[in-house]
Amino acid sequence: MGAKYRGSIHDFPGFDPNQDAEALYTAMKGFGSDKEAILDIITSRSNRQRQEVCQSYKSLYGKDLIADLKYELTGKFERLIVGLMRPPAYCDAKEIKDAISGIGTDEKCLIEILASRTNEQMHQLVAAYKDAYERDLEADIIGDTSGHFQKMLVVLLQGTREEDDVVSEDLVQQDVQDLYEAGELKWGTDEAQFIYILGNRSKQHLRLVFDEYLKTTGKPIEASIRGELSGDFEKLMLAVVKCIRSTPEYFAERLFKAMKGLGTRDNTLIRIMVSRSELDMLDIREIFRTKYEKSLYSMIKNDTSGEYKKTLLKLCGGDDDAAGQFFPEAAQVAYQMWELSAVARVELKGTVRPANDFNPDADAKALRKAMKGLGTDEDTIIDIITHRSNAQRQQIRQTFKSHFGRDLMTDLKSEISGDLARLILGLMMPPAHYDAKQLKKAMEGAGTDEKTLIEILATRTNAEIRAINEAYKEDYHKSLEDALSSDTSGHFRRILISLATGNREEGGENLDQAREDAQVRPPEIADTPSGDKTSLETRFMTVLCTRSYPHLRRVFQEFIKMTNYDVEHTIKKEMSGDVRDAFVAIVQSVKNKPLFFADKLYKSMKGAGTDEKTLTRIMVSRSEIDLLNIRREFIEKYDKSLHQAIEGDTSGDFLKALLALCGGED
């Protein structure tokens, strides 16, 4: 028994190449052409059958079918149809020829093809290139590229990757050590070792190498590649690693990026849909659905048009978002994830713990000395305050007042400034009073900082919310509810006030109730927009703002089972503005609160400039709750440690204090 076929295009039953050739000739005869008939025939035949149609067409009419198709069709549709008509190796050869012809080189195309093809496909590609262009592919690659990028492409082009599934544990350990010594342990990088190991070892062997590398070094291999290599060579090696781990996942990611944002990278979209339609399109679809919470079919449908769209959708082979009896494997994966999360009990761990041998008297004196006289000893201030729990800091405040008759917070304000002051003073406040202050600042002055309101109110427990209410009343002589009422409006206000009551249920799940709650969704989710947005938002609020976390996890699971949609995807599709952002934050917090905060931290340091306020707020508020968990989620999702991200994005005493709170390098 061979491996299960995972393509979306199959041999057409009752295939007659002469009949197809006649139908295509008729479709292109006379004025204009019947594009619908052309795409229907070509997308319903396997590549092997299309080659037979080409031969029959030549025999019947003495004409070249591809030449006629090129003459009759135009643009993206022509490129797609002609690509389907070529044998796979010749299609790859044409893509590579285009990538290295003329001024400039399309390195992304070279990387995609050469990093993902099997030995057999590589040999066929080299032969096809020679046949089609009477040129040597290796010589052309060498003539158009340079450096380590060129060397790795040439290695891949040989098609000599080991294919033995029997793996030597000793060789795995040796390769891990060689890669580590070639990169992390070496001044500079020994690129030749990376090229040799990643270019020649079998996939099974390399997967074990990657696993062992993470255990040995504490870093995924991708993080080391990003740290040690650069430019196109780095991109190529990362693509090789992705294809070793999962070729379908690599292509799912390429397809998503081809259609994400403004404009569509049609050449990439065409190349992948053509080349994978008879190999692993079903696997790509499943991974796409799970990873991006939408189907590949729906993304193509929303991003393309005309006959081009129809052809791509035929190649896709089905819509994984369609609800009903069809329950695709991608939705099953999401369903099983919630099955596990419904019973999972993750221990939350902070990075700041009570100091052993704590002496508030000694700490108060050390802080006074650090601020007395000319200049300030910021290192001492940072060291003491970041290595004491909040309860211990409150004792230090009391002791400081008793000893010196001075307010520690006031003295700190006068001695330090800027981002460091914001961080240190935040750490010195009791958590509820700190959150109350952040909420007050978010509602002060012109405009409202809705993101801060959402972040705090969507993620705090009932006990934390009640403490915030008391602190707000004590500090500002006004109820938090009144403040929210006067500063927000509509459904967004109702959501925030509901969260601010701190009355979320705290019991376990109720399966019958969960199934009823999961019905809170627009009808015909995949096909038509909901009619009554107000009613929909009210129904979502009733469930998301009041049910317990364990119960909501079960609701999300039932929702997937009923619709093949993740609830977060539905919210993003059906809602907008602050209401959408609030509901998404609640869902993400229920799913995985540390991951929610990891994402917020990453975004606060991404791109030009740093959002120091968000960075400070999260580091202060989570340092004793779950910052260790946040660190783990951060490195798993972004292939870099939180410590590295902070180090690369901040400086000075602010950096020192943040790293102390971070608690270590993953």
Short mmCIF file of C-alpha atoms in Angstrom, two decimals, residues 118 185 187 222 228 245 328 537 607 644 652 664:
data_model
loop_
_atom_site.label_atom_id
_atom_site.label_comp_id
_atom_site.label_asym_id
_atom_site.label_seq_id
_atom_site.Cartn_x
_atom_site.Cartn_y
_atom_site.Cartn_z
CA THR A 118 12.39 15.96 -3.44
CA LEU A 185 29.92 28.95 20.12
CA TRP A 187 33.14 34.02 16.75
CA GLU A 222 15.43 28.82 13.52
CA GLU A 228 24.01 33.71 12.76
CA ARG A 245 9.55 20.14 9.53
CA PRO A 328 -12.69 18.64 7.82
CA GLU A 537 -23.39 41.61 19.78
CA GLY A 607 8.60 47.78 14.02
CA GLN A 644 16.31 39.10 23.47
CA GLY A 652 19.89 52.11 29.77
CA GLY A 664 16.18 35.07 32.65
#
